[in-house]
Short mmCIF file of C-alpha atoms in Angstrom, two decimals:
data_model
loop_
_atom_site.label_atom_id
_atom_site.label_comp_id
_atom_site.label_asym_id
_atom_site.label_seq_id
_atom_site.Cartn_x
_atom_site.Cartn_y
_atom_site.Cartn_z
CA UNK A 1079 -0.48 -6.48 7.27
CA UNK A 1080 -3.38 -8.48 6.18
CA UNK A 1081 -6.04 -10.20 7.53
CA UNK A 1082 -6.93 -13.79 5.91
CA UNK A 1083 -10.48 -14.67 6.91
CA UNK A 1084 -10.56 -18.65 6.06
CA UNK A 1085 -12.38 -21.76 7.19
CA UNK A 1086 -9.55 -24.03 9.12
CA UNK A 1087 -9.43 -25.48 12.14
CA UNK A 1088 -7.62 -23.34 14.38
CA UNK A 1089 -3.87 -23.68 14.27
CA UNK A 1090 -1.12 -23.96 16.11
CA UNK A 1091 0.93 -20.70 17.34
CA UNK A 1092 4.04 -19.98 15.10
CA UNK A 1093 6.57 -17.43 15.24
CA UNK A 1094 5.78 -13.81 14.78
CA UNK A 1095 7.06 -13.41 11.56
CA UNK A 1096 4.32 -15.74 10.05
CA UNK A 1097 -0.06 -16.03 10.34
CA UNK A 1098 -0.89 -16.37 13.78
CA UNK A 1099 -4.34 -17.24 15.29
CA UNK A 1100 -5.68 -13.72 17.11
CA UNK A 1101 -8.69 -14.07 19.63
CA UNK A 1102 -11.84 -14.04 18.28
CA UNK A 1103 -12.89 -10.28 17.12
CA UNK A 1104 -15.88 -9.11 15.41
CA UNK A 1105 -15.83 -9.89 11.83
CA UNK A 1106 -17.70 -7.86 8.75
CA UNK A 1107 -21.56 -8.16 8.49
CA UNK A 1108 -20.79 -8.94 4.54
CA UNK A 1109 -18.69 -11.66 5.48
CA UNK A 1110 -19.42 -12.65 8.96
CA UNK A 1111 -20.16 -16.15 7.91
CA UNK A 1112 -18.58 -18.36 4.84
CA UNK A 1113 -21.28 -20.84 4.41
CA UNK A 1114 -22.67 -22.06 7.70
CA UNK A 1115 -19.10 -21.23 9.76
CA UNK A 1116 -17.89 -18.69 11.97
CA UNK A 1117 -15.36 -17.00 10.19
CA UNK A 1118 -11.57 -16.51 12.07
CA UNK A 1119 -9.31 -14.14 11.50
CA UNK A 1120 -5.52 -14.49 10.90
CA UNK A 1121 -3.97 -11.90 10.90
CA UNK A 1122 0.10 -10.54 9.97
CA UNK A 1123 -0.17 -8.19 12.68
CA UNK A 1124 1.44 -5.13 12.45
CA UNK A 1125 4.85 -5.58 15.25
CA UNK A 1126 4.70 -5.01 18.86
CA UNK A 1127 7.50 -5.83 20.12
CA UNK A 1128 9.56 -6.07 17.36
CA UNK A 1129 10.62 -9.67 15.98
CA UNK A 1130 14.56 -9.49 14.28
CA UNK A 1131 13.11 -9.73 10.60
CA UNK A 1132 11.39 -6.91 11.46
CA UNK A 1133 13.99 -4.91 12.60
CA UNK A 1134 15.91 -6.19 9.63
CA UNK A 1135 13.04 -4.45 7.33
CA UNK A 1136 12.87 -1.28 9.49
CA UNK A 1137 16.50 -0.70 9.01
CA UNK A 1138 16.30 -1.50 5.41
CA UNK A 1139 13.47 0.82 5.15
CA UNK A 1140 15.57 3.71 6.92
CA UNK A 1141 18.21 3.00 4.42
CA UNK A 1142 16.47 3.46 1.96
CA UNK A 1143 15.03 7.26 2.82
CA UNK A 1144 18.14 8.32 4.23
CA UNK A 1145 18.18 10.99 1.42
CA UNK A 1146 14.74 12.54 2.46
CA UNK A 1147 15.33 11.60 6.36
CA UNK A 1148 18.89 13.69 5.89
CA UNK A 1149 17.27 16.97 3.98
CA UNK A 1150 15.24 16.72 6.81
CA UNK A 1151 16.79 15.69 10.18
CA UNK A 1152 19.33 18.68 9.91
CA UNK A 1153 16.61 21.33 10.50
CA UNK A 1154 17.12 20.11 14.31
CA UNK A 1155 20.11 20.16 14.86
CA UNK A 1156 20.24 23.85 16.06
CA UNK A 1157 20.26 24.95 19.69
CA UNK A 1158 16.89 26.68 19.84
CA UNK A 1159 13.17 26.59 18.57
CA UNK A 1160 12.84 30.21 16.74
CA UNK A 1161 11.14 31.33 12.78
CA UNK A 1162 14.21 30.19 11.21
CA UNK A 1163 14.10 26.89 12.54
CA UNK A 1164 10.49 26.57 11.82
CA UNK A 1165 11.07 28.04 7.61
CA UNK A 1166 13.59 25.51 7.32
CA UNK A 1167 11.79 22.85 8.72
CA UNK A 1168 8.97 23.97 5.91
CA UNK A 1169 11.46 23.94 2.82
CA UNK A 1170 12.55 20.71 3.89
CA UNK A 1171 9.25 19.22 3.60
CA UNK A 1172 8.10 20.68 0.64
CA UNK A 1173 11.36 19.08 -1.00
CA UNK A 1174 10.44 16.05 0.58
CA UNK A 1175 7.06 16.17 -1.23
CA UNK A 1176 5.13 16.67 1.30
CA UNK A 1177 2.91 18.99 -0.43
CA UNK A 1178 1.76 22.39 0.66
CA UNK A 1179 -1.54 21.04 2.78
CA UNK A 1180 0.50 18.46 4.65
CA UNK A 1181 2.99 20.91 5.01
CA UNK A 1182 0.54 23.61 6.77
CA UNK A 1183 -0.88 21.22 8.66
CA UNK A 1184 2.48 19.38 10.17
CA UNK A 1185 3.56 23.06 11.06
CA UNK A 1186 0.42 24.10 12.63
CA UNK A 1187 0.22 21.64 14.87
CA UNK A 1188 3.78 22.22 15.78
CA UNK A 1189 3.72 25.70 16.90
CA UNK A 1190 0.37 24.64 18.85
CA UNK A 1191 1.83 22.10 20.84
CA UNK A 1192 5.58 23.60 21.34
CA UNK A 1193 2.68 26.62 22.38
CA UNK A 1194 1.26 23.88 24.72
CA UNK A 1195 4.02 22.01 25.99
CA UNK A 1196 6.90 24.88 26.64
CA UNK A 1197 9.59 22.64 25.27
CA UNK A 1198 11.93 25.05 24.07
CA UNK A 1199 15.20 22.61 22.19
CA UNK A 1200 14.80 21.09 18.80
CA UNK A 1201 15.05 17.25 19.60
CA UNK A 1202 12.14 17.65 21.68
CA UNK A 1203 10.19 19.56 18.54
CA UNK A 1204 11.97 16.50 16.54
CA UNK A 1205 9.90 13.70 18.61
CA UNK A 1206 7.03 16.18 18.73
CA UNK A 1207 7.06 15.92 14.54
CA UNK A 1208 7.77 12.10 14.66
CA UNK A 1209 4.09 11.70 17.21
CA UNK A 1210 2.54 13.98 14.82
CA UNK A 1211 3.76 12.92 11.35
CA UNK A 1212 2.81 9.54 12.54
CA UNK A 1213 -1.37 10.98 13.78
CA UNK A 1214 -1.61 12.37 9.97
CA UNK A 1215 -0.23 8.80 8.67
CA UNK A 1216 -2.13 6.13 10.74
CA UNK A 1217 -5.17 6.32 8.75
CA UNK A 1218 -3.40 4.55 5.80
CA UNK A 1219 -2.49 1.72 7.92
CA UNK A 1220 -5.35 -0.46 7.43
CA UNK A 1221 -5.59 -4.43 6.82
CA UNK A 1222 -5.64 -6.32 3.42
CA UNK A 1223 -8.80 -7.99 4.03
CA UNK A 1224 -8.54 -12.19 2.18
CA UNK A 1225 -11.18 -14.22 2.28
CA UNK A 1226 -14.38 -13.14 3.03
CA UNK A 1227 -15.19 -13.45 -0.49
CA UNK A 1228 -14.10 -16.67 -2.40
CA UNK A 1229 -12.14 -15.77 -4.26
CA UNK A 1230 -11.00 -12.26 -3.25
CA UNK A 1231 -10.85 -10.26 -6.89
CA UNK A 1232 -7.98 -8.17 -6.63
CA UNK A 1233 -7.43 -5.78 -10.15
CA UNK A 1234 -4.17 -3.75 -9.95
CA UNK A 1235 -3.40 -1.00 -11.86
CA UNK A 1236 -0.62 1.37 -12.29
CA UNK A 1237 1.34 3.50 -14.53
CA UNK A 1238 4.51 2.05 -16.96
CA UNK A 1239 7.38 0.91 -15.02
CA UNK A 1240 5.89 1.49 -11.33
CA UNK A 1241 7.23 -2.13 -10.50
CA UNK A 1242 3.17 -3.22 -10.61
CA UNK A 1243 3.96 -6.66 -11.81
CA UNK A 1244 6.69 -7.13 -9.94
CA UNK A 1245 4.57 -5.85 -6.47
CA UNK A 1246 2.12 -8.36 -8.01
CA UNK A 1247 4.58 -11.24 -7.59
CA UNK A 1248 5.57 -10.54 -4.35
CA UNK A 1249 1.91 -10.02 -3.06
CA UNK A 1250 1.51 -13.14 -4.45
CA UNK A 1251 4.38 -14.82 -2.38
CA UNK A 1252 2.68 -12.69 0.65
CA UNK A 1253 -0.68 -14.37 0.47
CA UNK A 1254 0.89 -17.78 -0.25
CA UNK A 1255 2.84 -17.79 2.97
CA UNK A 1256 -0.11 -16.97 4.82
CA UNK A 1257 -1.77 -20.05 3.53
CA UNK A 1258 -3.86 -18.03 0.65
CA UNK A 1259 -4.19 -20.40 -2.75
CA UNK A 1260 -3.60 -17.93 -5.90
CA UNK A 1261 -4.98 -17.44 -8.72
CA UNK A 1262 -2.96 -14.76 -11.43
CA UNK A 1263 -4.74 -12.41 -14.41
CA UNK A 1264 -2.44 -11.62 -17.16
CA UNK A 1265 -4.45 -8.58 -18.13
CA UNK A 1266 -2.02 -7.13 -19.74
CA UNK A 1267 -2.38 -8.45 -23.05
CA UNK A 1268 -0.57 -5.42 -25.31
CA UNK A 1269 3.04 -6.50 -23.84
CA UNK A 1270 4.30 -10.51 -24.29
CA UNK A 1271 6.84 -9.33 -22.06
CA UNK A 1272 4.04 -8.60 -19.14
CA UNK A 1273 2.71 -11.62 -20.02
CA UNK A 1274 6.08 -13.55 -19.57
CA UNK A 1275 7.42 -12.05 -16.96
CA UNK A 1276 3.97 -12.55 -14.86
CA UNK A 1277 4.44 -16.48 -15.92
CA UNK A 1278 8.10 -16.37 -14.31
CA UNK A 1279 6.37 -14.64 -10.97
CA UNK A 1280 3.53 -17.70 -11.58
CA UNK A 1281 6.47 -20.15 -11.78
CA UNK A 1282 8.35 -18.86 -8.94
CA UNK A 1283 5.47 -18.79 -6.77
CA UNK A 1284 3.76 -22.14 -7.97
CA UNK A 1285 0.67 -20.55 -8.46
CA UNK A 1286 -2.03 -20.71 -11.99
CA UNK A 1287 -1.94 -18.17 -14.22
CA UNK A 1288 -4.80 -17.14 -16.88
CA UNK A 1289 -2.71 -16.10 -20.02
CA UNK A 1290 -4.30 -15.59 -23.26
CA UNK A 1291 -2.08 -14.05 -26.46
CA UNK A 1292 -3.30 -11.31 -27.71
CA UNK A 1293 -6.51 -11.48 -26.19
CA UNK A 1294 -9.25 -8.95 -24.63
CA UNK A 1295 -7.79 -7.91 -21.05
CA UNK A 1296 -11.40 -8.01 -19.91
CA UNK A 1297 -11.73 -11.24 -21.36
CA UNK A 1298 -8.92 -12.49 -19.69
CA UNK A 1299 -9.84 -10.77 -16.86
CA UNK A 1300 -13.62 -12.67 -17.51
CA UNK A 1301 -11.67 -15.64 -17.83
CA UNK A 1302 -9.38 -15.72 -14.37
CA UNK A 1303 -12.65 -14.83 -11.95
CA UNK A 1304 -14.34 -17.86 -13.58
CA UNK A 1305 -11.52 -19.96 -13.21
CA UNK A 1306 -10.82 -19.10 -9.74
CA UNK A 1307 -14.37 -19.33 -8.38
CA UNK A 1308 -14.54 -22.50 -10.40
CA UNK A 1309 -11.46 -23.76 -8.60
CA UNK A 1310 -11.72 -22.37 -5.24
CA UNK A 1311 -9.25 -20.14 -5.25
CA UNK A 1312 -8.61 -17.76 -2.26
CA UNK A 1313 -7.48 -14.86 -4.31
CA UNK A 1314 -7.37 -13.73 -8.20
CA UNK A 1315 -5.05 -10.74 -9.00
CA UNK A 1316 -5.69 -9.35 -12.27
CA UNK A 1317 -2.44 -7.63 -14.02
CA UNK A 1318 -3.76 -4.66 -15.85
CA UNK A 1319 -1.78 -3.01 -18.43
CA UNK A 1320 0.56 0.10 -17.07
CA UNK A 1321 -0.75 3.38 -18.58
CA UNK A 1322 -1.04 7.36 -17.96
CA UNK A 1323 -3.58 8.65 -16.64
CA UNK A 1324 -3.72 11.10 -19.25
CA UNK A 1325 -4.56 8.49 -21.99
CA UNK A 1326 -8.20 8.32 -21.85
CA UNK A 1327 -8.75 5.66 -24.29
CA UNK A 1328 -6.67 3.25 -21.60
CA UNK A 1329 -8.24 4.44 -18.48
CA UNK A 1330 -11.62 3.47 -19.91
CA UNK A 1331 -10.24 0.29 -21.21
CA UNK A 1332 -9.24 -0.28 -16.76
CA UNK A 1333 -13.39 0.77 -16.40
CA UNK A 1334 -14.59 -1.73 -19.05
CA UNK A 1335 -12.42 -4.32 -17.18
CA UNK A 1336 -13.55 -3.33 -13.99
CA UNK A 1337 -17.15 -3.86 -15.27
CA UNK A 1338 -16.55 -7.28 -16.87
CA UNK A 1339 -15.47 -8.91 -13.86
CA UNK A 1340 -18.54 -7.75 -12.24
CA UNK A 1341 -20.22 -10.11 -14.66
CA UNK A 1342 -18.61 -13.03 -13.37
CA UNK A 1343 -18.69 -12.19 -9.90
CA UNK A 1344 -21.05 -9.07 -9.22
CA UNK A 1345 -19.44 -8.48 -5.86
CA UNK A 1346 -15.92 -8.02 -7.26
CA UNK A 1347 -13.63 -6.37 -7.86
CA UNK A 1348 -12.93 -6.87 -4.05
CA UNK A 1349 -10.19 -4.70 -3.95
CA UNK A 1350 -8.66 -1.92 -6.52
CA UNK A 1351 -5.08 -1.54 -5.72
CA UNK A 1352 -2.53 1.06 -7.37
CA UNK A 1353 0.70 0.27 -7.60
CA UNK A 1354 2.92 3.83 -7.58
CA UNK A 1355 6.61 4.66 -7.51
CA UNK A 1356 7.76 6.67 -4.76
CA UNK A 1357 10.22 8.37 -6.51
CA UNK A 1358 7.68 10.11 -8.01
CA UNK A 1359 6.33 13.15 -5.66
CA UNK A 1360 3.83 14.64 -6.29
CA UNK A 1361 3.08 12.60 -9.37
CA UNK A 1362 2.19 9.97 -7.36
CA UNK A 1363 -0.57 12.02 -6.16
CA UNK A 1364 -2.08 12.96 -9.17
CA UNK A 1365 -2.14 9.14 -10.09
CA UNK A 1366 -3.81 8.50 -6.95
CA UNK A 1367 -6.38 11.10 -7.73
CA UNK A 1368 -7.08 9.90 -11.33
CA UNK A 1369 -7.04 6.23 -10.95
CA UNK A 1370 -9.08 6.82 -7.76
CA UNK A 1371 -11.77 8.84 -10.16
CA UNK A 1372 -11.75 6.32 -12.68
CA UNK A 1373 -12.14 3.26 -10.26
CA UNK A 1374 -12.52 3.49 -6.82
CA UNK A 1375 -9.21 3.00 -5.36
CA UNK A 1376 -9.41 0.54 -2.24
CA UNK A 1377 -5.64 0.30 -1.71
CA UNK A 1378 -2.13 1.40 -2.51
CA UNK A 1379 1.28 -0.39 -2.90
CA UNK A 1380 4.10 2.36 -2.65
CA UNK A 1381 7.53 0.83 -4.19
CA UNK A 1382 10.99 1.93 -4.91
CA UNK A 1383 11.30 4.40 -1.95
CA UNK A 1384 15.04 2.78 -1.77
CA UNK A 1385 17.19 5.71 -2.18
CA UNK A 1386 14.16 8.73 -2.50
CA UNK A 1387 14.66 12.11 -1.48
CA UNK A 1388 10.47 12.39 -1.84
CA UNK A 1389 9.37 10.13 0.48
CA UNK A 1390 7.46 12.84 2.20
CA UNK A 1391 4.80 11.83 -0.52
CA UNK A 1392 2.92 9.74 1.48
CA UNK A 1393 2.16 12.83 4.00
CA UNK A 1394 0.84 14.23 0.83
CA UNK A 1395 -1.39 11.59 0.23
CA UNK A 1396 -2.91 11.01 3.59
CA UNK A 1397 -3.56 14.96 4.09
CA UNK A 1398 -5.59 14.31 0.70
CA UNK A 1399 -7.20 11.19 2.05
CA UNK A 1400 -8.55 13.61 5.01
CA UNK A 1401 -10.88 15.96 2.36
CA UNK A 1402 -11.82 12.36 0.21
CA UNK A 1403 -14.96 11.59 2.44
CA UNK A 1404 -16.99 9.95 0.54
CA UNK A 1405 -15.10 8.71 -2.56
CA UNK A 1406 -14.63 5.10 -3.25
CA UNK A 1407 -15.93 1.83 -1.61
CA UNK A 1408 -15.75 3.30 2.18
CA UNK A 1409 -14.22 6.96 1.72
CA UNK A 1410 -11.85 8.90 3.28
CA UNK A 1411 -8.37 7.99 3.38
CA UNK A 1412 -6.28 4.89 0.95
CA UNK A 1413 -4.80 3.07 2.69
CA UNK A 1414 -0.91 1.86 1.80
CA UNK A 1415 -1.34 -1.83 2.21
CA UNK A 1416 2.46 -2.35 1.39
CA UNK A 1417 5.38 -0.75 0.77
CA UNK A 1418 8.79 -1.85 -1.12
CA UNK A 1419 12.48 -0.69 -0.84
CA UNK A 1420 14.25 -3.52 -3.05
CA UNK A 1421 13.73 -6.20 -5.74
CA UNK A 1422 14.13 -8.93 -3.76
CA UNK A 1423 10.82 -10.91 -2.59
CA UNK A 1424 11.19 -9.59 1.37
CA UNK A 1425 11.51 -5.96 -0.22
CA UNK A 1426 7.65 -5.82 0.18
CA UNK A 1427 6.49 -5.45 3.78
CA UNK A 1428 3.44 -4.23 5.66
CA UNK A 1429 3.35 -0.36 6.31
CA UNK A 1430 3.45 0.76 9.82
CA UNK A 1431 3.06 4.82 10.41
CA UNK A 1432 4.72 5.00 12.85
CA UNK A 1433 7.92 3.12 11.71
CA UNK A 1434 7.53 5.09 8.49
CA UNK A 1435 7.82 8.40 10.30
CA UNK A 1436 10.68 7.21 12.46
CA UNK A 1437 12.54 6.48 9.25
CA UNK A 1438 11.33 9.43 7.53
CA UNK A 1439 13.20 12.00 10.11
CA UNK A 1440 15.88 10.14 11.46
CA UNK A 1441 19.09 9.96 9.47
CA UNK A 1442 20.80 6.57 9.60
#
C-alpha cells in the first residue's frame, strides 16, 4: 500500500481496487500542511475483506512459493507434536532462508505457546506458526508515504539483474493510477540499455524521463529533482546503476548521488528503496545490510519470489530489522513496500504479513 498525501478536493468513492478517500487521520508534523491546506490522505489500503483482484494476487502469490510453502507444510502433516516434529520444522526453515535468528525465535515461541495453550495435533501448531510468522512480519508492512514533499525524491538502488528497473516501471504505473504525476531519473548512465529500456517503461507509462548519454548519474540525478520541482511533479524516481556491494568504488558513487540531490532539494532523498531478488536467501540480507550502511535504507521492493524455495528470507530480514534500532531515517525494521511474482505490470502488489505467511506455509 501507499498513502498519497495531495491537495484535491475530496473525491468520489471508487471500487476497492483503486485510491479511496479514508476519514480524516492525523497526518505527519513535517508534512501536516502543503502550503496553507489541510493535507488528506488516500490511501491503497491494505484488504479487508478481500476484493476478487485481490484474491487473484494472493493466489498468484501462493503459486509462486509453493516450492518453499511445500518444504515446509509437510512438517505437519504428522499425527502428534513431539522433538522430531519440532527438528524438522527447524531444517525446513533454515532451507527456506529463514536464517538461524528467525529460526530460534519462530521455534521459541512455539514451544511457549503449544506450552501455553495444550494443543497437542500439528494443524493446530500449523495456525499457531501462521499467527506467529505473521507478529515477526507485520513490522515491514508499512505505507509508501507520496506527497508530503513536492516532489517525493525516490533513489532506488539494487544489485545487477534484481529486476530494479523493471520494479521501477511498475511503481511508476502504481503511483500513476493513484493519481501521482511522475517524473523518471535515468541514473544509470554506464548501460544505454538501462537507459533504453527505462525510456520504454517512460513510454509505456506516459510519464518524463531525464536521460542524458553518457553523463554524471549525479548530474542526471541533479538534473531530474530540478526538473520535477520545476514542473510540479508528485514523484521523481531516480534509476541508479545495479552494482555489488562489494565494489566500493560504486557504492560511493550511490553516496555521492545521494548527496547531490540533497543540493537540489536538501530534504530529499525522500525515500531510499532497494530493489532485491528473492531468489537470493540470504544474499538478500547481506544487500540489505550494506546498502542500508551506505545509505539509509527507507524501503524494500522484494521481486521474483515466483517459483522460490527461499522465500523464508523475508523472516530473515524482519528478525534483523528487530536489533536495527536506530539505523536509518526512523530505525528499526525496513519495511517491504512491494513485492513481485511475475513480469507483467499487476505482478507488483502491496505486501500484507499476514497473506505472506498464509502463502508461505500452505501448499497450493
Amino acid at each position: 500500500m501507499f498513502s498519497f498525501f495531495k491537495k484535491k478536493p475530496t473525491p468520489a468513492l471508487v471500487s476497492p481496487s483503486a485510491p479511496t478517500l479514508a476519514s480524516e487521520v492525523a497526518v505527519p508534523a513535517s508534512g501536516s500542511l502543503i502550503g496553507s491546506a489541510l493535507v488528506t490522505p488516500i490511501e491503497v489500503p491494505l484488504p479487508g475483506a478481500t476484493p476478487p483482484e485481490r484474491q487473484k494476487w494472493i493466489e498468484k502469490l501462493k503459486a509462486g512459493l509453493g516450492k518453499t510453502a511445500s518444504g515446509i507444510s509437510t512438517v505437519f502433516t504428522g499425527t502428534q507434536i513431539d522433538e522430531a516434529l519440532y527438528e524438522d520444522l527447524e531444517g525446513a526453515l533454515l532451507m527456506a532462508d529463514a536464517g538461524v535468528a528467525a529460526t530460534e525465535y519462530l521455534l521459541a515461541e512455539l514451544r511457549r505457546q503449544v506450552k501455553d495453550s495444550g494443543v497437542t495435533h500439528p494443524v493446530a501448531l500449523k495456525n499457531i506458526l501462521v499467527a506467529t510468522l505473521t507478529e515477526l512480519l507485520k513490522p515491514l508492512e508499512k505505507p509508501l508515504v507520496i506527497g508530503v514533499h513536492t516532489p517525493t525524491v525516490i533513489m532506488v538502488a539494487g544489485v545487477n539483474g534484481a529486476g530494479k528497473t523493471t520494479s521501477i516501471g511498475k511503481l511508476t504505473r502504481h503511483l500513476g493510477d493513484s493519481g501521482a504525476s511522475v517524473l523518471l531519473a535515468a541514473a544509470d548512465t554506464f548501460r544505454a540499455a538501462a537507459r533504453e529500456q527505462l525510456t520504454v517503461w517512460a513510454d509505456r507509462n506516459t510519464v518524463e524521463i531525464i536521460s542524458q548519454d553518457g553523463a554524471d548519474p549525479a548530474a542526471v540525478s541533479f538534473d531530474a529533482v530540478s526538473a520535477g520541482k520545476a514542473r510540479s511533479k508528485d514523484v521523481v524516481l531516480v534509476d541508479t546503476a545495479g552494482r555489488l556491494p562489494t565494489q566500493l568504488h560504486l557504492m560511493e558513487e550511490l553516496k555521492k548521488i545521494k548527496r547531490v540531490i540533497q543540493k537540489a532539494d536538501a530534504t530529499a532523498p525522500h525515500e531510499v528503496l532497494l530493489v532485491i531478488d528473492g531468489n537470493t536467501g540470504q544474499n538478500a540480507l547481506s544487500q540489505v545490510r550494506a546498502f542500508d550502511d551506505a545509505l539509509g535504507l527507507t524501503g524494500l521492493i522484494v521481486t521474483k519470489l515466483d517459483g522460490t524455495a527461499k522465500g523464508g528470507v523475508l523472516a530473515a530480514i524482519a528478525q534483523w530489522g528487530q536489533e536495527r534500532p536506530g539505523a536509518g531515517p526512523g530505525g528499526g525494521p525496513v519495511p517491504v513496500y512491494f513485492i513481485g511474482v511475475g513480469e507483467q505490470l499487476q505482478d507488483l502488489e502491496t505486501f500484507n504479513a499476514r497473506e505472506f505467511a498464509l502463502a508461505l506455509l500452505e501448499s497450493a
